[in-house]
Short mmCIF file of C-alpha atoms in Angstrom, two decimals:
data_model
loop_
_atom_site.label_atom_id
_atom_site.label_comp_id
_atom_site.label_asym_id
_atom_site.label_seq_id
_atom_site.Cartn_x
_atom_site.Cartn_y
_atom_site.Cartn_z
CA MET A 1 6.77 102.42 70.00
CA LYS A 2 8.33 100.65 72.58
CA CYS A 3 9.53 96.91 71.67
CA GLN A 4 6.38 94.63 72.40
CA GLU A 5 8.92 92.13 73.45
CA CYS A 6 11.47 93.81 76.06
CA HIS A 7 9.13 96.60 76.46
CA GLU A 8 12.25 98.84 76.76
CA ARG A 9 13.88 99.59 73.87
CA PRO A 10 12.08 101.60 70.99
CA ALA A 11 10.75 99.19 68.32
CA THR A 12 12.54 99.77 65.25
CA LEU A 13 11.14 96.76 63.08
CA HIS A 14 7.48 96.82 62.36
CA PHE A 15 5.99 94.06 59.99
CA SER A 16 2.78 91.93 59.98
CA GLN A 17 3.08 88.36 60.00
CA VAL A 18 0.30 85.78 58.64
CA ILE A 19 0.32 82.55 60.37
CA GLN A 20 -2.60 80.15 59.16
CA GLY A 21 -4.40 83.00 57.74
CA LYS A 22 -4.53 85.15 60.96
CA LYS A 23 -2.54 88.52 60.45
CA MET A 24 -0.40 89.89 63.43
CA GLU A 25 1.10 93.03 63.69
CA VAL A 26 4.91 92.89 64.99
CA HIS A 27 6.55 95.67 66.55
CA VAL A 28 10.11 94.87 68.03
CA CYS A 29 13.76 96.33 68.62
CA ASN A 30 16.59 94.97 66.89
CA VAL A 31 17.90 93.02 69.71
CA CYS A 32 14.67 91.11 70.18
CA ALA A 33 14.32 90.47 66.32
CA LYS A 34 17.25 88.67 66.60
CA GLU A 35 16.55 86.87 69.91
CA LYS A 36 13.08 85.93 68.99
CA GLY A 37 13.64 85.23 65.28
CA TYR A 38 10.97 87.40 64.11
CA MET A 39 11.35 88.29 60.41
CA ASN A 40 9.89 86.46 57.56
CA TYR A 41 11.73 85.83 54.53
CA PRO A 42 9.61 85.66 51.25
CA GLU A 43 8.68 82.07 50.38
CA ASP A 44 7.55 81.77 47.14
CA GLY A 45 10.44 80.77 44.54
CA TYR A 46 12.60 79.87 47.57
CA SER A 47 13.67 75.95 48.05
CA LEU A 48 13.50 74.96 51.98
CA HIS A 49 16.92 74.74 51.70
CA HIS A 50 17.71 78.33 50.50
CA LEU A 51 14.95 79.61 53.14
CA LEU A 52 16.98 77.46 55.86
CA SER A 53 20.46 79.13 54.63
CA GLY A 54 18.58 82.41 54.40
CA LEU A 55 17.55 82.59 57.89
CA PHE A 56 20.70 81.29 59.33
CA ASN A 57 22.46 84.14 57.56
CA PHE A 58 20.02 86.59 58.72
CA ASP A 59 20.82 85.67 62.24
CA THR A 60 24.43 86.80 61.89
CA SER A 61 25.23 89.19 59.17
CA ASN A 62 21.77 91.24 58.80
CA ILE A 63 21.24 92.27 62.17
CA ALA A 64 24.56 93.03 62.67
CA SER A 65 24.92 95.22 60.19
CA ALA A 66 21.51 96.95 60.77
CA GLN A 67 22.97 97.57 64.66
CA GLY A 68 25.94 99.26 62.84
CA THR A 69 28.11 96.99 65.09
CA THR A 70 30.47 94.01 63.42
CA TYR A 71 29.17 91.13 64.85
CA GLN A 72 31.48 88.27 64.85
CA GLN A 73 31.31 84.63 66.22
CA VAL A 74 34.13 84.89 68.88
CA ASN A 75 33.75 81.35 70.26
CA GLU A 76 32.76 78.75 67.65
CA LEU A 77 30.03 76.28 69.10
CA GLN A 78 31.33 72.77 68.20
CA CYS A 79 29.18 69.68 69.04
CA PRO A 80 31.52 67.64 71.49
CA LYS A 81 30.08 64.20 70.12
CA CYS A 82 30.17 64.53 66.11
CA GLU A 83 32.14 67.63 66.13
CA LEU A 84 30.19 69.69 63.88
CA THR A 85 30.54 73.54 64.34
CA PHE A 86 27.62 75.81 64.27
CA SER A 87 28.88 77.65 61.21
CA GLU A 88 29.05 73.90 59.46
CA PHE A 89 25.26 73.36 60.41
CA LYS A 90 24.48 76.57 59.04
CA GLN A 91 26.14 75.66 55.91
CA ILE A 92 24.53 72.31 55.21
CA GLY A 93 21.47 72.81 57.35
CA LYS A 94 21.39 69.60 59.00
CA PHE A 95 22.40 68.46 62.53
CA GLY A 96 25.28 65.77 62.63
CA CYS A 97 23.77 63.96 66.01
CA ALA A 98 21.19 64.35 68.48
CA VAL A 99 23.83 65.87 70.97
CA CYS A 100 23.91 68.87 68.39
CA TYR A 101 20.63 69.85 69.50
CA GLU A 102 21.80 70.25 73.02
CA THR A 103 24.98 72.06 71.72
CA PHE A 104 23.31 74.67 70.04
CA ASN A 105 19.98 75.06 71.99
CA GLU A 106 20.23 78.38 72.52
CA ARG A 107 20.42 79.36 69.08
CA LEU A 108 17.64 77.13 67.85
CA ASP A 109 14.81 78.75 68.93
CA PRO A 110 14.60 81.31 66.17
CA ILE A 111 15.35 78.82 63.27
CA PHE A 112 12.35 76.60 64.48
CA ARG A 113 9.83 79.11 65.12
CA ARG A 114 10.54 80.21 61.49
CA VAL A 115 10.52 76.75 60.10
CA HIS A 116 7.56 75.36 62.14
CA ALA A 117 5.28 78.57 62.08
CA GLY A 118 5.92 79.82 65.42
CA ASN A 119 6.55 76.53 67.41
CA THR A 120 9.71 75.62 69.47
CA LYS A 121 8.20 72.82 71.55
CA HIS A 122 7.38 69.01 70.91
CA ASN A 123 3.71 68.56 71.69
CA GLY A 124 3.13 64.89 69.85
CA LYS A 125 4.02 61.25 70.74
CA ILE A 126 6.34 60.24 73.29
CA PRO A 127 8.17 56.95 73.10
CA LYS A 128 6.04 54.38 74.66
CA ARG A 129 8.77 52.36 76.49
CA GLN A 130 11.29 55.03 76.77
CA GLY A 131 8.94 57.41 77.71
CA GLY A 132 8.29 56.13 81.37
CA ASP A 133 7.36 59.07 83.59
CA LEU A 134 6.76 61.65 80.84
CA HIS A 135 3.35 59.75 79.72
CA LYS A 136 1.75 60.46 82.74
CA LYS A 137 3.50 64.03 83.13
CA LYS A 138 1.85 64.94 79.88
CA GLN A 139 -1.42 63.56 80.98
CA VAL A 140 -1.31 65.78 84.45
CA GLU A 141 -0.53 68.64 82.30
CA ALA A 142 -3.45 68.13 79.89
CA LEU A 143 -5.58 67.59 83.04
CA LYS A 144 -4.56 70.78 84.34
CA ASP A 145 -5.30 72.83 81.19
CA GLN A 146 -8.93 71.25 81.32
CA LEU A 147 -9.36 72.19 85.06
CA LYS A 148 -8.16 75.75 84.27
CA SER A 149 -10.94 76.22 81.32
CA LEU A 150 -13.61 74.67 83.62
CA VAL A 151 -12.79 76.93 86.65
CA GLU A 152 -12.97 79.70 84.20
CA ASN A 153 -16.33 78.66 83.13
CA GLU A 154 -17.35 78.03 86.61
CA ALA A 155 -18.13 74.37 86.09
CA PHE A 156 -17.04 73.41 89.67
CA GLU A 157 -18.48 70.01 90.09
CA GLU A 158 -16.94 69.10 86.54
CA ALA A 159 -13.47 70.83 87.95
CA ALA A 160 -13.68 68.65 91.27
CA LYS A 161 -13.90 65.49 89.58
CA VAL A 162 -10.76 66.76 87.00
CA ARG A 163 -8.73 67.95 90.55
CA ASP A 164 -9.24 64.32 92.14
CA LYS A 165 -8.11 62.79 88.83
CA ILE A 166 -4.90 64.86 88.99
CA LYS A 167 -4.40 64.17 92.74
CA ALA A 168 -4.76 60.38 92.25
CA LEU A 169 -2.52 60.53 89.07
CA ASN A 170 0.30 62.53 91.25
CA GLN A 171 -0.06 60.32 93.99
CA ASP A 172 0.55 57.26 91.69
CA GLN A 173 3.76 58.68 90.64
CA ASP A 174 4.99 59.22 94.23
CA LYS A 175 4.61 55.78 95.36
CA PRO A 176 8.01 54.27 94.75
CA GLU A 177 9.45 56.84 96.62
CA ALA A 178 6.77 57.39 99.09
CA GLY A 179 8.79 56.37 102.06
CA ASP A 180 11.27 59.34 101.98
CA GLN A 181 8.76 61.90 100.38
CA SER A 182 5.59 61.79 102.97
CA MET B 1 9.57 37.65 49.54
CA THR B 2 12.17 38.15 47.26
CA LEU B 3 13.15 41.27 45.30
CA GLN B 4 12.32 39.85 42.08
CA GLN B 5 8.77 39.64 43.42
CA PHE B 6 8.75 43.38 44.18
CA MET B 7 10.24 43.92 40.93
CA ASN B 8 7.73 42.03 38.70
CA GLU B 9 4.53 43.48 39.75
CA ALA B 10 4.00 47.62 39.29
CA LEU B 11 1.08 47.48 41.42
CA SER B 12 1.60 46.88 45.14
CA PRO B 13 -0.55 44.27 46.62
CA TRP B 14 -2.45 46.76 48.86
CA MET B 15 -3.24 49.00 45.97
CA ARG B 16 -5.37 46.42 44.61
CA LYS B 17 -7.81 47.18 47.72
CA GLU B 18 -10.04 50.05 47.34
CA GLY B 19 -10.53 52.62 50.47
CA PRO B 20 -12.72 55.23 50.97
CA ASP B 21 -12.91 57.89 48.82
CA SER B 22 -10.92 56.30 45.81
CA ASP B 23 -12.15 57.91 43.33
CA ILE B 24 -10.30 60.74 44.14
CA VAL B 25 -7.71 59.67 46.68
CA LEU B 26 -5.40 56.86 45.49
CA SER B 27 -3.63 56.31 48.85
CA SER B 28 -2.70 57.88 52.12
CA ARG B 29 0.89 57.51 53.82
CA ILE B 30 2.28 58.09 57.30
CA ARG B 31 6.25 58.48 57.44
CA LEU B 32 8.10 58.70 60.63
CA ALA B 33 11.59 59.44 60.86
CA ARG B 34 13.47 58.11 63.96
CA ASN B 35 17.14 57.75 65.09
CA PHE B 36 19.35 55.92 67.39
CA ALA B 37 20.04 58.03 70.55
CA ASN B 38 23.81 57.27 70.54
CA VAL B 39 24.90 57.27 66.94
CA ALA B 40 25.82 60.16 64.84
CA TYR B 41 23.30 61.00 61.90
CA PRO B 42 24.23 58.92 58.55
CA ILE B 43 25.75 62.16 57.02
CA LEU B 44 28.48 62.21 59.79
CA ALA B 45 28.53 59.11 61.01
CA ASP B 46 31.38 56.58 61.28
CA PRO B 47 30.96 54.22 58.07
CA ASP B 48 31.44 51.15 60.76
CA GLN B 49 28.71 52.42 62.75
CA LEU B 50 26.45 52.95 59.98
CA GLU B 51 27.17 49.00 58.78
CA GLU B 52 26.33 48.13 62.67
CA ILE B 53 22.88 49.59 62.24
CA ARG B 54 22.43 48.13 59.13
CA ASN B 55 23.38 44.70 60.39
CA PHE B 56 21.06 45.24 63.51
CA PHE B 57 17.99 45.47 61.01
CA LYS B 58 19.02 42.54 58.87
CA GLU B 59 19.58 40.53 62.41
CA LYS B 60 16.54 41.58 64.38
CA TYR B 61 13.95 42.05 61.48
CA GLU B 62 14.66 40.03 58.30
CA ASN B 63 11.71 37.69 57.68
CA GLN B 64 10.18 39.01 60.88
CA SER B 65 6.08 39.93 61.03
CA PHE B 66 4.41 42.68 62.39
CA GLU B 67 0.48 41.64 62.42
CA GLU B 68 -0.60 42.05 58.63
CA TYR B 69 2.64 43.19 57.67
CA LYS B 70 4.20 39.81 56.98
CA GLN B 71 8.04 38.64 56.19
CA PHE B 72 9.83 41.74 55.83
CA ALA B 73 12.22 41.50 53.30
CA PHE B 74 15.89 42.79 53.80
CA ILE B 75 17.35 44.27 50.75
CA SER B 76 20.84 46.23 50.90
CA ILE B 77 21.06 48.83 48.45
CA ARG B 78 24.46 48.39 47.43
CA ASP B 79 23.34 44.92 46.11
CA LEU B 80 20.88 46.59 43.50
CA SER B 81 21.88 47.64 39.85
CA SER B 82 20.43 50.94 38.70
CA VAL B 83 17.51 49.85 36.91
CA GLU B 84 16.30 47.82 40.39
CA LYS B 85 16.96 51.03 42.54
CA ARG B 86 14.97 53.01 39.97
CA VAL B 87 12.06 50.63 40.12
CA LEU B 88 12.03 50.65 44.10
CA VAL B 89 11.84 54.36 43.64
CA GLU B 90 8.99 54.56 41.16
CA LYS B 91 6.87 52.04 43.41
CA HIS B 92 7.43 54.51 46.08
CA LEU B 93 9.21 51.85 48.37
CA ILE B 94 12.03 53.65 48.64
CA SER B 95 13.21 57.29 48.08
CA PRO B 96 15.57 58.86 45.66
CA LEU B 97 17.99 59.50 48.52
CA LEU B 98 18.19 56.06 49.74
CA ALA B 99 19.11 55.16 46.64
CA LYS B 100 22.01 57.72 46.63
CA TYR B 101 23.07 56.52 50.12
CA SER B 102 24.50 53.04 48.75
CA GLU B 103 27.14 52.16 51.20
CA SER B 104 25.31 51.12 54.28
CA ALA B 105 21.79 51.86 53.30
CA ALA B 106 19.11 49.19 53.04
CA THR B 107 15.29 48.42 53.30
CA LEU B 108 13.02 46.53 54.86
CA ILE B 109 9.67 45.70 52.69
CA SER B 110 6.66 43.88 53.97
CA GLU B 111 4.92 41.12 51.75
CA ASN B 112 2.20 43.29 51.01
CA GLU B 113 4.36 46.08 50.29
CA GLN B 114 2.47 48.21 52.82
CA VAL B 115 5.19 49.32 55.23
CA SER B 116 8.69 49.93 54.01
CA LEU B 117 11.28 50.88 56.35
CA MET B 118 14.51 52.80 54.85
CA ILE B 119 17.56 52.37 57.01
CA ASN B 120 20.48 55.11 56.85
CA GLU B 121 18.70 57.39 54.70
CA GLU B 122 18.79 61.13 55.93
CA ASP B 123 17.82 59.79 59.26
CA HIS B 124 18.87 56.10 60.71
CA ILE B 125 15.12 55.06 60.29
CA ARG B 126 12.20 56.40 58.11
CA MET B 127 9.45 54.32 58.42
CA GLN B 128 6.41 54.54 56.16
CA LEU B 129 2.95 52.85 56.02
CA TYR B 130 0.55 52.97 53.03
CA PHE B 131 -3.38 52.71 52.93
CA PRO B 132 -5.41 52.57 49.85
CA GLY B 133 -7.79 55.75 49.53
CA PHE B 134 -8.31 58.42 51.95
CA GLN B 135 -7.54 56.48 55.63
CA LEU B 136 -4.82 58.97 57.39
CA SER B 137 -6.31 58.10 60.88
CA LYS B 138 -6.17 54.56 60.43
CA ALA B 139 -2.33 54.88 59.04
CA LEU B 140 -1.39 57.15 61.83
CA ASN B 141 -2.69 54.54 64.39
CA LYS B 142 -0.75 51.69 62.67
CA ALA B 143 2.40 53.70 62.19
CA PHE B 144 2.50 54.53 66.08
CA GLU B 145 1.65 50.47 66.81
CA PHE B 146 4.55 49.81 64.23
CA ASP B 147 6.67 52.47 65.78
CA ASP B 148 6.09 50.97 69.28
CA TRP B 149 6.78 47.58 68.16
CA LEU B 150 10.61 48.84 66.76
CA GLU B 151 11.01 51.07 69.86
CA GLU B 152 11.07 47.86 71.79
CA LYS B 153 14.31 47.08 70.68
CA ILE B 154 15.86 50.68 69.71
CA ASN B 155 16.29 53.61 71.98
CA TYR B 156 15.58 56.47 70.07
CA ALA B 157 16.99 59.79 70.02
CA PHE B 158 13.99 61.83 71.92
CA ASP B 159 13.70 65.14 73.88
CA GLU B 160 11.20 66.05 76.24
CA THR B 161 11.04 69.60 74.78
CA ARG B 162 11.87 69.12 71.07
CA GLY B 163 10.44 65.50 70.58
CA TYR B 164 12.06 63.08 67.97
CA LEU B 165 15.50 64.16 67.11
CA THR B 166 16.28 64.28 63.39
CA SER B 167 18.99 65.08 61.02
CA CYS B 168 16.85 67.93 59.31
CA PRO B 169 15.38 70.79 61.25
CA THR B 170 12.23 70.37 58.80
CA ASN B 171 11.59 67.19 60.43
CA VAL B 172 12.18 67.74 64.34
CA GLY B 173 9.21 66.82 66.72
CA THR B 174 6.98 64.73 65.50
CA GLY B 175 9.37 63.29 62.65
CA MET B 176 5.96 62.91 60.74
CA ARG B 177 5.30 63.51 57.17
CA ALA B 178 1.33 62.60 56.34
CA SER B 179 0.47 62.65 52.84
CA VAL B 180 -2.25 61.76 50.32
CA MET B 181 -2.09 61.08 46.35
CA MET B 182 -5.05 62.67 45.18
CA HIS B 183 -6.26 62.47 41.48
CA LEU B 184 -7.59 66.03 40.36
CA PRO B 185 -8.29 66.10 36.60
CA ALA B 186 -11.60 68.31 36.69
CA LEU B 187 -9.77 70.98 39.13
CA VAL B 188 -6.77 71.01 36.55
CA PHE B 189 -9.08 71.17 33.74
CA THR B 190 -11.02 74.33 35.05
CA LYS B 191 -7.95 76.06 36.21
CA GLN B 192 -9.24 76.17 39.81
CA ILE B 193 -6.35 74.36 41.09
CA ASN B 194 -4.04 77.12 40.23
CA ARG B 195 -5.70 79.26 42.77
CA MET B 196 -6.25 76.41 45.27
CA ILE B 197 -2.35 75.64 45.73
CA PRO B 198 -1.36 78.95 47.19
CA ALA B 199 -4.21 78.60 49.56
CA ILE B 200 -3.33 75.32 50.76
CA ASN B 201 0.47 76.42 50.84
CA GLN B 202 -0.92 79.04 53.41
CA LEU B 203 -2.22 76.73 55.89
CA GLY B 204 1.13 74.95 56.43
CA LEU B 205 0.68 72.12 53.58
CA VAL B 206 2.81 71.43 50.80
CA VAL B 207 1.46 70.30 47.41
CA ARG B 208 3.82 68.46 45.10
CA GLY B 209 3.87 66.15 42.10
CA ILE B 210 3.57 62.52 42.17
CA TYR B 211 7.32 61.57 42.87
CA GLY B 212 7.62 64.21 45.82
CA GLU B 213 9.91 67.31 46.13
CA GLY B 214 10.43 69.28 42.70
CA SER B 215 8.52 66.61 40.58
CA GLU B 216 5.97 67.95 38.11
CA ALA B 217 2.08 66.92 38.45
CA GLN B 218 2.15 64.05 36.12
CA GLY B 219 -1.29 62.79 35.25
CA ASN B 220 -2.95 65.29 37.38
CA ILE B 221 -1.94 63.50 40.47
CA PHE B 222 -0.71 65.55 43.39
CA GLN B 223 0.76 64.83 46.79
CA ILE B 224 -0.43 66.91 49.83
CA SER B 225 1.61 66.80 52.74
CA ASN B 226 2.12 68.56 56.20
CA GLN B 227 5.15 70.80 56.35
CA ILE B 228 5.03 71.72 59.94
CA THR B 229 6.38 68.87 62.18
CA LEU B 230 7.08 70.62 65.38
CA GLY B 231 4.44 72.08 68.33
CA LYS B 232 1.61 70.15 66.72
CA SER B 233 0.42 66.68 68.00
CA GLU B 234 0.56 63.97 65.10
CA GLU B 235 -3.39 63.76 65.70
CA ASP B 236 -3.72 67.50 65.03
CA ILE B 237 -1.53 67.68 61.87
CA VAL B 238 -3.45 64.69 60.57
CA GLU B 239 -6.58 66.45 61.48
CA ASP B 240 -5.62 69.65 59.60
CA LEU B 241 -4.63 67.63 56.45
CA GLN B 242 -7.87 65.68 56.36
CA SER B 243 -9.94 68.49 56.40
CA VAL B 244 -8.00 70.29 53.40
CA VAL B 245 -8.13 66.87 51.66
CA GLN B 246 -11.93 66.83 52.52
CA GLN B 247 -12.51 70.18 50.98
CA LEU B 248 -10.44 69.61 47.92
CA ILE B 249 -12.65 65.82 47.56
CA GLU B 250 -15.45 68.35 47.58
CA HIS B 251 -14.30 70.61 44.99
CA GLU B 252 -13.18 68.09 42.79
CA ARG B 253 -16.44 66.24 42.90
CA HIS B 254 -18.55 69.40 42.14
CA ALA B 255 -16.10 70.44 39.36
CA ARG B 256 -16.61 66.83 37.88
CA GLU B 257 -20.43 67.54 38.01
CA GLN B 258 -20.35 70.88 36.32
CA LEU B 259 -18.17 69.33 33.54
CA MET B 260 -20.82 66.62 33.13
CA ASP B 261 -23.70 68.94 33.02
CA GLN B 262 -22.24 71.93 30.81
CA MET B 263 -19.83 70.13 28.50
CA ARG B 264 -20.70 66.51 28.64
CA THR B 265 -20.01 65.69 25.02
CA LYS B 266 -16.72 67.57 24.75
CA LEU B 267 -15.47 65.90 27.86
CA GLU B 268 -16.73 62.26 26.62
CA ASP B 269 -14.89 63.12 23.39
CA ARG B 270 -11.43 64.07 25.35
CA ILE B 271 -11.70 60.99 27.12
CA CYS B 272 -12.46 58.51 24.17
CA ARG B 273 -9.75 59.98 22.26
CA SER B 274 -7.10 59.58 25.04
CA TYR B 275 -8.56 56.01 25.18
CA GLY B 276 -7.90 55.64 21.61
CA VAL B 277 -4.40 57.07 21.79
CA LEU B 278 -3.62 54.56 24.34
CA GLU B 279 -4.87 51.81 22.45
CA TYR B 280 -3.37 52.78 19.28
CA ALA B 281 -0.29 54.48 19.56
CA ARG B 282 3.16 52.91 18.66
CA ILE B 283 5.18 55.65 20.32
CA ILE B 284 4.14 57.29 23.64
CA GLU B 285 6.10 59.67 25.82
CA SER B 286 5.70 59.57 29.54
CA LYS B 287 3.88 62.91 29.54
CA GLU B 288 1.30 62.19 27.05
CA ALA B 289 0.82 58.59 28.48
CA ALA B 290 0.34 60.10 31.90
CA GLN B 291 -2.46 62.76 30.48
CA CYS B 292 -4.19 60.02 28.43
CA LEU B 293 -4.08 57.92 31.50
CA SER B 294 -5.45 60.62 33.79
CA ASP B 295 -8.37 61.19 31.13
CA VAL B 296 -9.01 57.35 30.87
CA ARG B 297 -9.45 57.02 34.78
CA LEU B 298 -11.72 60.23 34.95
CA GLY B 299 -14.00 58.62 32.48
CA ILE B 300 -14.24 55.20 34.53
CA ASP B 301 -15.05 57.21 37.51
CA LEU B 302 -17.62 59.37 35.76
CA GLY B 303 -19.17 56.05 33.96
CA LEU B 304 -18.44 57.17 30.54
CA LEU B 305 -16.05 54.19 29.85
CA GLY B 306 -17.09 50.80 30.92
CA ASN B 307 -14.89 47.57 31.20
CA VAL B 308 -11.78 49.08 32.46
CA SER B 309 -10.32 48.37 36.13
CA ARG B 310 -9.55 51.62 37.84
CA ASN B 311 -6.52 50.51 38.78
CA ILE B 312 -5.14 51.01 35.52
CA LEU B 313 -4.02 54.62 36.18
CA ASN B 314 -2.10 53.68 39.17
CA GLU B 315 -0.49 50.58 37.69
CA LEU B 316 0.23 51.85 33.99
CA MET B 317 1.60 55.28 35.76
CA ILE B 318 4.33 52.90 37.41
CA LEU B 319 4.71 50.43 34.79
CA THR B 320 5.64 52.92 32.36
CA GLN B 321 8.14 54.97 34.29
CA PRO B 322 11.46 54.87 32.75
CA GLY B 323 12.98 52.24 35.48
CA PHE B 324 10.24 49.71 35.17
CA LEU B 325 10.51 49.71 31.14
CA GLN B 326 14.14 48.91 31.66
CA GLN B 327 13.55 46.04 34.16
CA TYR B 328 10.95 44.80 31.76
CA ALA B 329 13.31 45.03 28.78
CA LYS B 330 15.90 43.54 30.95
CA LYS B 331 18.56 46.10 29.34
CA THR B 332 19.12 49.75 29.10
CA LEU B 333 16.76 51.73 26.55
CA THR B 334 17.07 54.98 24.94
CA ALA B 335 14.42 57.37 25.31
CA ASN B 336 13.01 56.44 21.75
CA GLU B 337 13.10 52.84 22.98
CA ARG B 338 11.33 53.40 25.93
CA ASP B 339 8.59 55.46 24.21
CA VAL B 340 8.15 52.30 21.84
CA LEU B 341 8.04 50.02 24.51
CA ARG B 342 5.68 52.15 26.83
CA ALA B 343 3.18 52.08 24.11
CA SER B 344 3.32 48.70 23.47
CA LEU B 345 2.96 47.59 26.98
CA ILE B 346 0.06 50.14 27.31
CA ARG B 347 -1.73 48.34 24.28
CA GLN B 348 -0.94 44.64 25.96
CA ARG B 349 -2.67 46.08 29.22
CA LEU B 350 -6.03 47.50 27.79
CA GLU B 351 -6.25 44.30 25.60
CA LEU B 352 -6.24 42.51 29.23
CA GLU B 353 -9.48 44.21 30.08
CA LYS B 354 -11.22 43.40 27.08
#
């Protein structure tokens, strides 16, 4: 069986995941399991803290030994602002500052995925003042999703209205720079 | 508003109002975690910077009002005695964690105690809003407005992809913890709760005791909250929680009806005995008091006991906690002394109802 993530290497890890009552079969290779952060830890009897440090440890040691290679962290990532290193972060299970999120960004998806039922991206509130153009961007994204499902359901009249809304919103957004953009 | 006023009354002013489904849901709460964009989080920040944050809140928000949340009192944790800290924790106005971070930790509490803001806890800002009964959506709307009001003057640590950036990876995204406090005596009595809790956990929700993480469910009071903060909108999280709470309410009501149908006399006996214990005991431990209070409250809700106000459970549960008892006695008490004072306060309180 091929790995369902890369479709190249053979799948060596097989398990089922239950997220919100839905069972999913997962077949992946070691490399993808590590990258995508699959694999569940037994949740009962563990505090969240255990769970966190457990999954951090999993990241570096378990996979490495499974592959039969000695994986060592050669260059230790360190946050330029608060000077927290990635291994310290693993130990305390807390970020030191907002910049840590950028510094450790590439290694965070597996962690978030496991803590937040497979999610890695924010989908909620945007700060009212700071949010600026983001509000409109989100609105356009939502309308585009709506448009897609309307087209799929062949509700073309409705779809046309939504399309016009998107257009209007996009034009609004371009207005300040209209001069150099048109 | 002075500290003294928060200390005197066990029941917060907002708790005196009744909300929807308040026979089962005691309160609804929304908590939002926020941080300043350019300051390290409290665990790693320079003490001077945390002091600056503390001062910022004191200068900008002390005695300010936001809509019906008036006259924010600013309280520095370092100015409090250990009993005073404990009382604020017992009233759920601050977290046990804030009480420990004493140096630059502070809190802003509205006059009606419905809003409290913790400063320099695990995150720079933790705001929480309480509503009586089952009113999560309303609490969320108000929390958003309050959050917007704060954001007028504060640059939050926010990222388009990851959302609100928090110190703990378990809070990132919305930074929101929505929770309800539920009184579920019939589900406990019929042992149905034991199989419901694992099912609730599977839905990404957490069930805890009255004082949060690691605490036991005293007086059949359970706190149910969301675990996931990333990937779903606040509205969706609240909706999911609401639907589970709604089901629990129905199950609890059904279990109560069944108890009344099938074993009314036994139930009545238990409730009246508990009332008797509260009315006559001279020494009572907190666990026994909580169980008796829960029985009495159930008796009130089922119409088996008249002339006792519903609030008695919430009020006496808080009033008989160790911190409150010592605040009342104005001195440190041993466990035995507390049990005596607890019994005496309960008797006095029941006397007032007559």
